[in-house]
Short mmCIF file of C-alpha atoms in Angstrom, two decimals:
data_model
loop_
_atom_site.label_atom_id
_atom_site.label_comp_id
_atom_site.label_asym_id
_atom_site.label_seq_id
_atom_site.Cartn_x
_atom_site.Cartn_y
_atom_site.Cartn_z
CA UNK A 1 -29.04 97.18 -10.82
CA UNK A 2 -32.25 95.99 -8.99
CA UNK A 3 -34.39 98.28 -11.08
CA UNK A 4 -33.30 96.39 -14.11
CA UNK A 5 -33.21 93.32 -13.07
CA UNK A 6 -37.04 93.65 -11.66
CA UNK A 7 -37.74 95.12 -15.56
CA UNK A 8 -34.99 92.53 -17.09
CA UNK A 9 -38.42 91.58 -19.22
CA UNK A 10 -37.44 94.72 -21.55
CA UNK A 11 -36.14 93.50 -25.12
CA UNK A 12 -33.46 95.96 -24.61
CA UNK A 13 -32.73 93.73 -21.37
CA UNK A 14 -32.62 90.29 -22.87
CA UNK A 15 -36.24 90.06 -22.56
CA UNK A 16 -36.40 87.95 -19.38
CA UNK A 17 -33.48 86.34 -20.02
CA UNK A 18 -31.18 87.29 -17.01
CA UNK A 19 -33.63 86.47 -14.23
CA UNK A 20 -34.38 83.59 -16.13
CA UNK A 21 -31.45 81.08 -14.74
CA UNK A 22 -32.23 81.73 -11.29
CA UNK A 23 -35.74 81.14 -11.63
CA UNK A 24 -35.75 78.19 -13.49
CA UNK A 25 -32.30 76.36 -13.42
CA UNK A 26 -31.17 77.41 -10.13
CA UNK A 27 -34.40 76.60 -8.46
CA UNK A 28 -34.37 72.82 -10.44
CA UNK A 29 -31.25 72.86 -8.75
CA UNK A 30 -32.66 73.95 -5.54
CA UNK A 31 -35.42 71.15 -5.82
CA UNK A 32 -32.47 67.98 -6.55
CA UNK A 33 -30.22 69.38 -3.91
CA UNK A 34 -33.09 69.45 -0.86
CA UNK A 35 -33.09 65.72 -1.86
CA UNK A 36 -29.41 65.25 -0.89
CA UNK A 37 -28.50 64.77 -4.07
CA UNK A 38 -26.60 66.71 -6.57
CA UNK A 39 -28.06 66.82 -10.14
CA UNK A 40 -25.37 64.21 -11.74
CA UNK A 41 -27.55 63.71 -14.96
CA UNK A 42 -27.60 67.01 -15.57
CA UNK A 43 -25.40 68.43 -18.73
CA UNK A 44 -26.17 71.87 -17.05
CA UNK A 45 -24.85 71.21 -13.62
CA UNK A 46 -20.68 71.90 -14.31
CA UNK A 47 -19.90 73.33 -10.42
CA UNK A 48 -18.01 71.85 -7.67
CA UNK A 49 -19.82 70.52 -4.32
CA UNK A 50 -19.46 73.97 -2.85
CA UNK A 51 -22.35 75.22 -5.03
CA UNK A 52 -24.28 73.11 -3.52
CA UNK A 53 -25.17 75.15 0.01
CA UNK A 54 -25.21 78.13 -1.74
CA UNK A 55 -28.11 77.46 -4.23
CA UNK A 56 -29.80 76.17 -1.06
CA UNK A 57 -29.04 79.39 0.52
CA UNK A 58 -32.18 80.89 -0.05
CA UNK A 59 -34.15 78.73 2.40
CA UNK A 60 -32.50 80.89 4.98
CA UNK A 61 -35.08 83.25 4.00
CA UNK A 62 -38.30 81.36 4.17
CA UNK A 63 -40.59 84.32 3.88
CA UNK A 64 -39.40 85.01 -0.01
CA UNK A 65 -39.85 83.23 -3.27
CA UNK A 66 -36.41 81.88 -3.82
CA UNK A 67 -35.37 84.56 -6.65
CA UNK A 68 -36.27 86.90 -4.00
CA UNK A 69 -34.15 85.49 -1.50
CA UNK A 70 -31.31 84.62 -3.91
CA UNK A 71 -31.06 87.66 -5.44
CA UNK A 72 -31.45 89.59 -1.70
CA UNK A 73 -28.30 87.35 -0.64
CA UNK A 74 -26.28 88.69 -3.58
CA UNK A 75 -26.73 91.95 -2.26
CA UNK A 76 -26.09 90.88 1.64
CA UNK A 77 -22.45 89.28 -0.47
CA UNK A 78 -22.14 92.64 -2.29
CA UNK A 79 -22.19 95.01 0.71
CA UNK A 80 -20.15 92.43 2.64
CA UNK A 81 -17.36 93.08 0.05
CA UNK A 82 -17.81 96.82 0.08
CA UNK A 83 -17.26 96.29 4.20
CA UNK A 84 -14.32 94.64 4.03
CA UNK A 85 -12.80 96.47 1.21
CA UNK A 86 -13.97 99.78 3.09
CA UNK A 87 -12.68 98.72 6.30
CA UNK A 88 -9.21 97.71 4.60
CA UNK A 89 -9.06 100.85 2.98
CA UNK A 90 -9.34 102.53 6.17
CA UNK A 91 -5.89 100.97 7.45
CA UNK A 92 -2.37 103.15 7.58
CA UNK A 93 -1.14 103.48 4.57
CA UNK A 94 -4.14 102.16 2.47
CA UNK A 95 -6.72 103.52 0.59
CA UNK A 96 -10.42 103.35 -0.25
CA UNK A 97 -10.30 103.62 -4.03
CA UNK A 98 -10.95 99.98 -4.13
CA UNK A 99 -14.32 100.81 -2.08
CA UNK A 100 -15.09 103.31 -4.46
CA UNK A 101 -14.08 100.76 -7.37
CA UNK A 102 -16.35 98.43 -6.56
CA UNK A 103 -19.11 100.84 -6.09
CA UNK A 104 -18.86 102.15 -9.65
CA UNK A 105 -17.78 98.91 -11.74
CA UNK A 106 -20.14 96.36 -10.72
CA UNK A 107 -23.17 98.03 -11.83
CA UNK A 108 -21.78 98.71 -15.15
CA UNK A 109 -22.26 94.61 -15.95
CA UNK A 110 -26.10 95.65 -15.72
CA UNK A 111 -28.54 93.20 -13.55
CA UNK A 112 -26.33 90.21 -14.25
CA UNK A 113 -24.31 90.32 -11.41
CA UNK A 114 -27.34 90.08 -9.01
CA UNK A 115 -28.82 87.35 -10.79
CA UNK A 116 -25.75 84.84 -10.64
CA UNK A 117 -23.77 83.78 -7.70
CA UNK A 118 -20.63 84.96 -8.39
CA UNK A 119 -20.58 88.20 -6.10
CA UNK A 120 -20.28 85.17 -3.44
CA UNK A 121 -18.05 83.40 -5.01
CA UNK A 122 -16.06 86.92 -4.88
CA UNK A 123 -16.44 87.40 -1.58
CA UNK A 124 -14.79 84.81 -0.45
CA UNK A 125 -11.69 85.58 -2.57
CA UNK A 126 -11.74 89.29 -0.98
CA UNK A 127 -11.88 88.55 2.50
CA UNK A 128 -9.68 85.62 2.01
CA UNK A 129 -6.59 88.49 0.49
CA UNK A 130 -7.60 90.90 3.27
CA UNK A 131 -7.25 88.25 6.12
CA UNK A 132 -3.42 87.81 5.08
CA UNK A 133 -1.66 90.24 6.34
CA UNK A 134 -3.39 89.54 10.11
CA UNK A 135 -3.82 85.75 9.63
CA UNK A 136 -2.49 83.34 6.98
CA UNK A 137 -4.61 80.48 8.36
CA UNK A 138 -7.92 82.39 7.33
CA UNK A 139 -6.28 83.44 3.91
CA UNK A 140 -6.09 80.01 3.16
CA UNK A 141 -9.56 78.65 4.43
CA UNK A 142 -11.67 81.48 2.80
CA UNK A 143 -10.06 80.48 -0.40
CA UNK A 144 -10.68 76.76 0.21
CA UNK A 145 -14.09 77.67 0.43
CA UNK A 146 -13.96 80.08 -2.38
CA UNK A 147 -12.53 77.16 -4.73
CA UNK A 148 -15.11 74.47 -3.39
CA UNK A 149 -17.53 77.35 -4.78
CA UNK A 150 -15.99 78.00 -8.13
CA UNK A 151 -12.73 76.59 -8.62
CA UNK A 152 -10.98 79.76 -9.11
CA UNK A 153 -10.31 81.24 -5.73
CA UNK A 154 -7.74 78.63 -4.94
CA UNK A 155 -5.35 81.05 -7.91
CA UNK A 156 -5.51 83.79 -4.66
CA UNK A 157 -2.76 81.96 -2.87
CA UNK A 158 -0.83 81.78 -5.74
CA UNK A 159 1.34 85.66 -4.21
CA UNK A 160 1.47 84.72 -0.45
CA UNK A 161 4.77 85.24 0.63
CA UNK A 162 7.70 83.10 0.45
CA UNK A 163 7.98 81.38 3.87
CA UNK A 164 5.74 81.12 6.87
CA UNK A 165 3.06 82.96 5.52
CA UNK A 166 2.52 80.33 2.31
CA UNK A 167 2.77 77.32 4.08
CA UNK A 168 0.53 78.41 6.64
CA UNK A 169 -1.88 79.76 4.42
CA UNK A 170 -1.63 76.19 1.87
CA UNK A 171 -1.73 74.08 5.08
CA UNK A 172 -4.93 75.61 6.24
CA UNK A 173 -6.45 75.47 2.76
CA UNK A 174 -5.75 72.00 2.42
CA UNK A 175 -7.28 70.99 5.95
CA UNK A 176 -10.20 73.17 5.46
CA UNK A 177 -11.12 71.67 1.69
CA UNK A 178 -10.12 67.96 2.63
CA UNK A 179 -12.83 68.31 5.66
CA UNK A 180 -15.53 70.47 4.10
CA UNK A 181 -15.60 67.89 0.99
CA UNK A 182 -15.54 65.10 3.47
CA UNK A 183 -18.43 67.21 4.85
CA UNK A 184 -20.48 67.44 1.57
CA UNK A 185 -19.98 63.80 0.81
CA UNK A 186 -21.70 62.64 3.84
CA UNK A 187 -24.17 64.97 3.20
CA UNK A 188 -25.41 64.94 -0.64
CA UNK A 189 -24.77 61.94 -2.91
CA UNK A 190 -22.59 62.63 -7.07
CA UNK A 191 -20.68 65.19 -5.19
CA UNK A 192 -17.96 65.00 -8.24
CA UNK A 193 -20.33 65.07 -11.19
CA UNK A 194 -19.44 68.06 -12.38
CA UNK A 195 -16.24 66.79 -13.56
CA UNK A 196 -17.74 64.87 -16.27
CA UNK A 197 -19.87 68.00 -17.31
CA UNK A 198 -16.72 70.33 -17.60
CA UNK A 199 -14.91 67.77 -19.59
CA UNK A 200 -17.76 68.04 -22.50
CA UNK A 201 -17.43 71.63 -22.86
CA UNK A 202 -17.12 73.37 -26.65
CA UNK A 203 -15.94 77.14 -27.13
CA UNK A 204 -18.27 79.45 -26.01
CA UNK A 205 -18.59 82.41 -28.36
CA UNK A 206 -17.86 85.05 -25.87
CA UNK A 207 -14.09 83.20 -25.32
CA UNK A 208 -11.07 84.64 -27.02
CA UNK A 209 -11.81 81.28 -29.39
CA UNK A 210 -15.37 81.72 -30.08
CA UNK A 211 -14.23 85.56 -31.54
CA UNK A 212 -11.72 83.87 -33.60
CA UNK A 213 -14.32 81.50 -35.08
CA UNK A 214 -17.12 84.47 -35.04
CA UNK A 215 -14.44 86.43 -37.45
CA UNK A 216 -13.91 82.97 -39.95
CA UNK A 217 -16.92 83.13 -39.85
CA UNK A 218 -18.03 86.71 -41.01
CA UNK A 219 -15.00 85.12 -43.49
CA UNK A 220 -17.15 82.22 -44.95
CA UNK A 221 -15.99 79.27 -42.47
CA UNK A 222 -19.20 76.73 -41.96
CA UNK A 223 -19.48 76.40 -38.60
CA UNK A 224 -22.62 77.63 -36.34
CA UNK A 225 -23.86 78.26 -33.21
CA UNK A 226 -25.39 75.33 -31.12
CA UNK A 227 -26.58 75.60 -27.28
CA UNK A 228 -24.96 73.09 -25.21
CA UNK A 229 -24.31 72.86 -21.80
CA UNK A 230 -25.91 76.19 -20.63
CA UNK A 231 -24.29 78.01 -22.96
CA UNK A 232 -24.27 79.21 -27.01
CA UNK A 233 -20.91 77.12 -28.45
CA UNK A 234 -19.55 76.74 -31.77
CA UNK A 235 -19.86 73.62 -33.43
CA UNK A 236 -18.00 72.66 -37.06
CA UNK A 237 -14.65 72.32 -38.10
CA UNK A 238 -11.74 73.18 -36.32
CA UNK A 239 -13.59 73.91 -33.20
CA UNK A 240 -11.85 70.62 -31.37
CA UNK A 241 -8.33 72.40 -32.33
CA UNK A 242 -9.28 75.88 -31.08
CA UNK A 243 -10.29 74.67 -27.37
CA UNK A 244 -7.04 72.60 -27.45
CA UNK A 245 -4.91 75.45 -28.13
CA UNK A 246 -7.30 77.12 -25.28
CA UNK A 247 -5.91 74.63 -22.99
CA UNK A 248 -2.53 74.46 -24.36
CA UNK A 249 -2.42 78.30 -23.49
CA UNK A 250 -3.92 78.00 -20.12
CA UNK A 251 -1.21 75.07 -19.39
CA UNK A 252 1.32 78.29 -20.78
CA UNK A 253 -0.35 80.57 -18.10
CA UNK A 254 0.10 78.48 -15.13
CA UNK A 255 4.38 77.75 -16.61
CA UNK A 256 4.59 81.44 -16.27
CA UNK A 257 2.84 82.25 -13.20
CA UNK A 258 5.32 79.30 -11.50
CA UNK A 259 8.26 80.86 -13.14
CA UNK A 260 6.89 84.28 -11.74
CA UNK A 261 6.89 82.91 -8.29
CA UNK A 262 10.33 81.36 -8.96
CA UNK A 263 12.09 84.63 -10.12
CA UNK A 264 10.33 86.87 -7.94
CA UNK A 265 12.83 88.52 -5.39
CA UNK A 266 10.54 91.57 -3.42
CA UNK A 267 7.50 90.94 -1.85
CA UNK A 268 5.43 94.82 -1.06
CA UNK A 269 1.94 94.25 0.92
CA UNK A 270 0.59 94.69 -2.31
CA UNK A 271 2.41 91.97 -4.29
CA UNK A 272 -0.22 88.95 -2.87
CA UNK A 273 -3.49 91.19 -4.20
CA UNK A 274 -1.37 92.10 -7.59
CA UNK A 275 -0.45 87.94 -8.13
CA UNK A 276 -3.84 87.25 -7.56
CA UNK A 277 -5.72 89.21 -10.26
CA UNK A 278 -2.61 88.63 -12.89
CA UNK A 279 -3.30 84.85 -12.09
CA UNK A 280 -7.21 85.01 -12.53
CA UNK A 281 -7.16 87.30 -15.43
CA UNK A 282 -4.99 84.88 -17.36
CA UNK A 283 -6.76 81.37 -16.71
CA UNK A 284 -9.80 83.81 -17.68
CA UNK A 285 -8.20 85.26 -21.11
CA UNK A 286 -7.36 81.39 -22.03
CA UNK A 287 -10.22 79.77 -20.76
CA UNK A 288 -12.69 78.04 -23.11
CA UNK A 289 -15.33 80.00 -21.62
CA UNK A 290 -15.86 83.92 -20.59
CA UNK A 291 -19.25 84.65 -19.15
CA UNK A 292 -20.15 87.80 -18.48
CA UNK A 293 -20.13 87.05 -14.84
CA UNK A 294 -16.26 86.42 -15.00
CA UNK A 295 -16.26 90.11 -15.05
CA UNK A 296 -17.40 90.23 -11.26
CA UNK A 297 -14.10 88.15 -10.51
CA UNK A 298 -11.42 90.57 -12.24
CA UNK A 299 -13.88 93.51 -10.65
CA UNK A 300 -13.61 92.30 -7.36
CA UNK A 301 -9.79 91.53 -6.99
CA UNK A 302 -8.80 94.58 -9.12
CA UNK A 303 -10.92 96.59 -5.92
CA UNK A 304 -8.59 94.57 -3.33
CA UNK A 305 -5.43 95.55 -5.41
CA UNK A 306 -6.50 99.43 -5.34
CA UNK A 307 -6.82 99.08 -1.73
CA UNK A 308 -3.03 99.33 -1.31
CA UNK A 309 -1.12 102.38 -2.35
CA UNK A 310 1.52 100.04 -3.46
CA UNK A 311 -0.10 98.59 -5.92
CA UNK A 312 0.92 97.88 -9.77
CA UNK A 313 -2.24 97.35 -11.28
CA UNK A 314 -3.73 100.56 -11.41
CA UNK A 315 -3.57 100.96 -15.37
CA UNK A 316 -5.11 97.27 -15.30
CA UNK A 317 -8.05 98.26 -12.92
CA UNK A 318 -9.13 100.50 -16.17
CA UNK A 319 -8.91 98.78 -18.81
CA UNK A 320 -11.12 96.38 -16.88
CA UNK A 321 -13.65 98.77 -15.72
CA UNK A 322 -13.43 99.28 -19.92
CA UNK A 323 -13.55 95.85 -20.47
CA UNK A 324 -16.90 95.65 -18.28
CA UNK A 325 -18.45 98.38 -19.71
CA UNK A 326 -18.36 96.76 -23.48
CA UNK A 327 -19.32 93.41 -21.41
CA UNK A 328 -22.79 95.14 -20.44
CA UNK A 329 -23.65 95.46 -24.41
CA UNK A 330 -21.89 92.40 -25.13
CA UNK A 331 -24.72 90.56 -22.59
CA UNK A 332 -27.47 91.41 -22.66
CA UNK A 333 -27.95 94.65 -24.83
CA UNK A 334 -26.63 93.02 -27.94
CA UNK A 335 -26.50 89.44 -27.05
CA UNK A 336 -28.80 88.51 -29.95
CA UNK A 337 -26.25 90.12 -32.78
CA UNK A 338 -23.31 88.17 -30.91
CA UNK A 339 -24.98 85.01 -31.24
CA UNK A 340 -25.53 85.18 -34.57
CA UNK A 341 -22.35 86.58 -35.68
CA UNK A 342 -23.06 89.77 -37.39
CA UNK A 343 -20.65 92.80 -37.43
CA UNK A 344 -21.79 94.41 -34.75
CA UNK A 345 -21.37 91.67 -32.59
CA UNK A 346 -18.16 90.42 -33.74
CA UNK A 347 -17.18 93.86 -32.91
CA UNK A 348 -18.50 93.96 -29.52
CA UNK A 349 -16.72 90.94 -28.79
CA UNK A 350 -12.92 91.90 -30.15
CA UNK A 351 -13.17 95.27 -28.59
CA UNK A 352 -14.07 93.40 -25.25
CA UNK A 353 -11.76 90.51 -25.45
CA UNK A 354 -9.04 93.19 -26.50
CA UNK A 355 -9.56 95.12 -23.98
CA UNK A 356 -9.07 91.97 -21.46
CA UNK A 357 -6.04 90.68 -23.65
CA UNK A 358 -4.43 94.25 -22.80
CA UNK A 359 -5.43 93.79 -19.39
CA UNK A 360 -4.05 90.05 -19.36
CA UNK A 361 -0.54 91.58 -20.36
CA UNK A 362 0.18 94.71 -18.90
CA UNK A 363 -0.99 92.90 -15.28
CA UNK A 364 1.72 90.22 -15.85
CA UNK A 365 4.58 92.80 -17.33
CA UNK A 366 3.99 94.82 -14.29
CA UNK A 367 3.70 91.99 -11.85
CA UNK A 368 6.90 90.72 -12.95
CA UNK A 369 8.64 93.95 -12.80
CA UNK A 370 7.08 94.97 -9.45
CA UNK A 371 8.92 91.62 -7.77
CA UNK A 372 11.53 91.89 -9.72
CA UNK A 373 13.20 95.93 -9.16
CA UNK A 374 14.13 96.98 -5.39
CA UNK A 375 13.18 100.27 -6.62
CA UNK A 376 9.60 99.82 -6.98
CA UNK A 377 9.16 97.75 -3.58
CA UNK A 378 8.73 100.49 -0.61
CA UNK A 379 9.11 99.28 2.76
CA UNK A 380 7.98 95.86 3.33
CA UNK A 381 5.60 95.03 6.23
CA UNK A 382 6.39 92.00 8.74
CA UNK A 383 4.50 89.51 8.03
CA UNK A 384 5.78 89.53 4.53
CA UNK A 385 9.51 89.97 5.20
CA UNK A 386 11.94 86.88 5.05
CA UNK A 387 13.96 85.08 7.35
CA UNK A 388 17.15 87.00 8.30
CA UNK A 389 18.94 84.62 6.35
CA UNK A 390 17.53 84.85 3.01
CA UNK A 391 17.72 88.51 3.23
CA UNK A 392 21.36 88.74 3.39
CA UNK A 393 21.53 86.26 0.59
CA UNK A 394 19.14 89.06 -1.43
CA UNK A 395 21.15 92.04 -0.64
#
């Protein structure tokens, strides 16, 4: 991965493309944010506060150019996950195929992963599902942090047990993002700009709705592609209605996850890891937007599922390594035909979003049933079994 992303100046490679946004928007970013400010005016800048200290992270390393130092932090995230998911796998009863997953997936996204800050944004979402089991209280502040970062951590406490365990790990979450935004405000000044930014998004082309609109269009519709707010979006008619029904369908996703919660009746050790890539790969199948990047996300917490023998998601853990495979050509081997619609990259992109569609489903049949049947929940470890009370009630 760092051999390509050194020679990411290859046509085959995007031509320069890839190394591009940290060199140039991330280190704009850097210059605005050494200011104390956040950059409010610009379109580009669509991240929470928590983005903040890690796009200054590179100063740690004083001795580097900042892509240098960015991209050598990535890896310092990357084997950090590889530790914990290692040292996890390691435990009675566990296993180190997610180790081994991780290993072998992430460099199949190419040198994109090292050049954007989502491996970090990961990490935080690993260690915060492999603190559970020993401590709710750091569950919930690693994803606090994680969602200051990116938002979509905070969807890893959605399988915390029923109990104890869930309003430990909520209460600690809540505590640790109240004071580390408190923190951020007294430090940097637009700390919630980014909430005007997100609300002027389109639909990207590499969304479930930008294939739609890629196929009308290999069908004669008018629309085109437009760059706007760091990203290639479709613009023309009917695009309002398709990111609508994108939200409408993310609104869906949450209804079902609750009802999930609701109905659910076993908890296994495995059942928090399971919830939490089911609940990320759906707000990611509906979402507006699908970067490449997202990839790292689904990667990352299908590793932490496979780290538990119990798991559900194996069959899911495939068709995303699939799924990130096609993502490599989709960005940046054929990026060029993708933009501009032709059949090869309308292909690329319903063969990729099919494969995550798949994925989207059989996690959620299988979560459901997992937490649903006493037969397929083995012996349940403390700190996820209920009060004596409510287990007389379930048998």
């Amino acid at each position: 991965m760092l051999w390509l992303l050194i020679h990411d100046d290859l046509p085959l490679l995007g031509g320069g493309a890839v190394a591009r946004e940290v060199q140039r928007l991330y280190f704009r970013w850097y210059g605005v944010l050494t200011q104390g400010a956040f950059p409010a005016h610009d379109t580009l800048w669509q991240y929470p506060p928590g983005a903040g200290p890690v796009l200054l992270s590179p100063a740690l390393l004083p001795t580097l150019t900042y892509f240098e130092a960015f991209v050598a932090l990535t890896l310092a995230a990357d084997l950090l996950i590889l530790l914990a998911l290692t040292r996890a796998g390691r435990r009675p009863g566990r296993s180190l195929r997610g180790g081994a997953y991780w290993t072998a997936s992430l460099p199949l996204l190419l040198p994109v992963p090292l050049a954007r800050y989502d491996v970090q944004v990961t990490a935080f979402a690993v260690i915060s599902l492999l603190t559970l089991s020993r401590s709710p209280r750091a569950c919930g502040a690693f994803a606090a942090l994680g969602a200051l970062v990116k938002v979509w951590p905070a969807l890893v406490l959605l399988g915390t047990p029923k109990g104890p365990a869930t309003r430990s790990a909520w209460m600690s979450a809540t505590v640790t993002a109240t004071a580390a935004l408190a923190l951020l405000a007294a430090v940097f000044s637009n700390p919630f700009a980014f909430v005007r930014q997100q609300g002027g998004r389109g639909v990207q082309i590499e969304s479930f709705g930008g294939t739609a609109l890629s196929l009308a269009t290999r069908a004669g519709w008018e629309g085109r592609v437009r760059y706007r707010y760091g990203a290639m979006e479709f613009v023309g008619p009917y695009v309002t209605s398709v990111a609508a029904l994108s939200l409408a369908l993310t609104a869906v996703a949450f209804g079902l996850l609750l009802l999930w919660r609701v109905r659910a009746r076993y908890w296994t050790e495995a059942t928090p890891f399971d919830a939490a890539l089911t609940a990320v790969l759906l707000f990611t199948v509906t979402s507006r937007v699908i970067s490449p990047q997202y990839l790292v996300w689904l990667l990352g917490l299908a590793a932490v599922c496979l780290t538990s023998r119990h798991t559900s998601q194996r069959p899911v853990a495939w068709l995303l390594l699939a799924a990130a495979a096609v993502s490599g050509l989709d960005y940046p081997v054929l990026y060029s035909e993708v933009v501009h619609c032709t059949w090869t990259g309308v292909t690329v992109m319903v063969v990729r979003n099919g494969l995550l569609a798949a994925a989207a489903v059989l996690s959620f049949v299988r979560l459901w049933r997992s937490a649903r049947s006493a037969a397929a929940a083995p012996p349940v470890p403390s700190f996820v079994r209920s009060p004596p009370e409510r287990e007389l009630s379930a048998s």
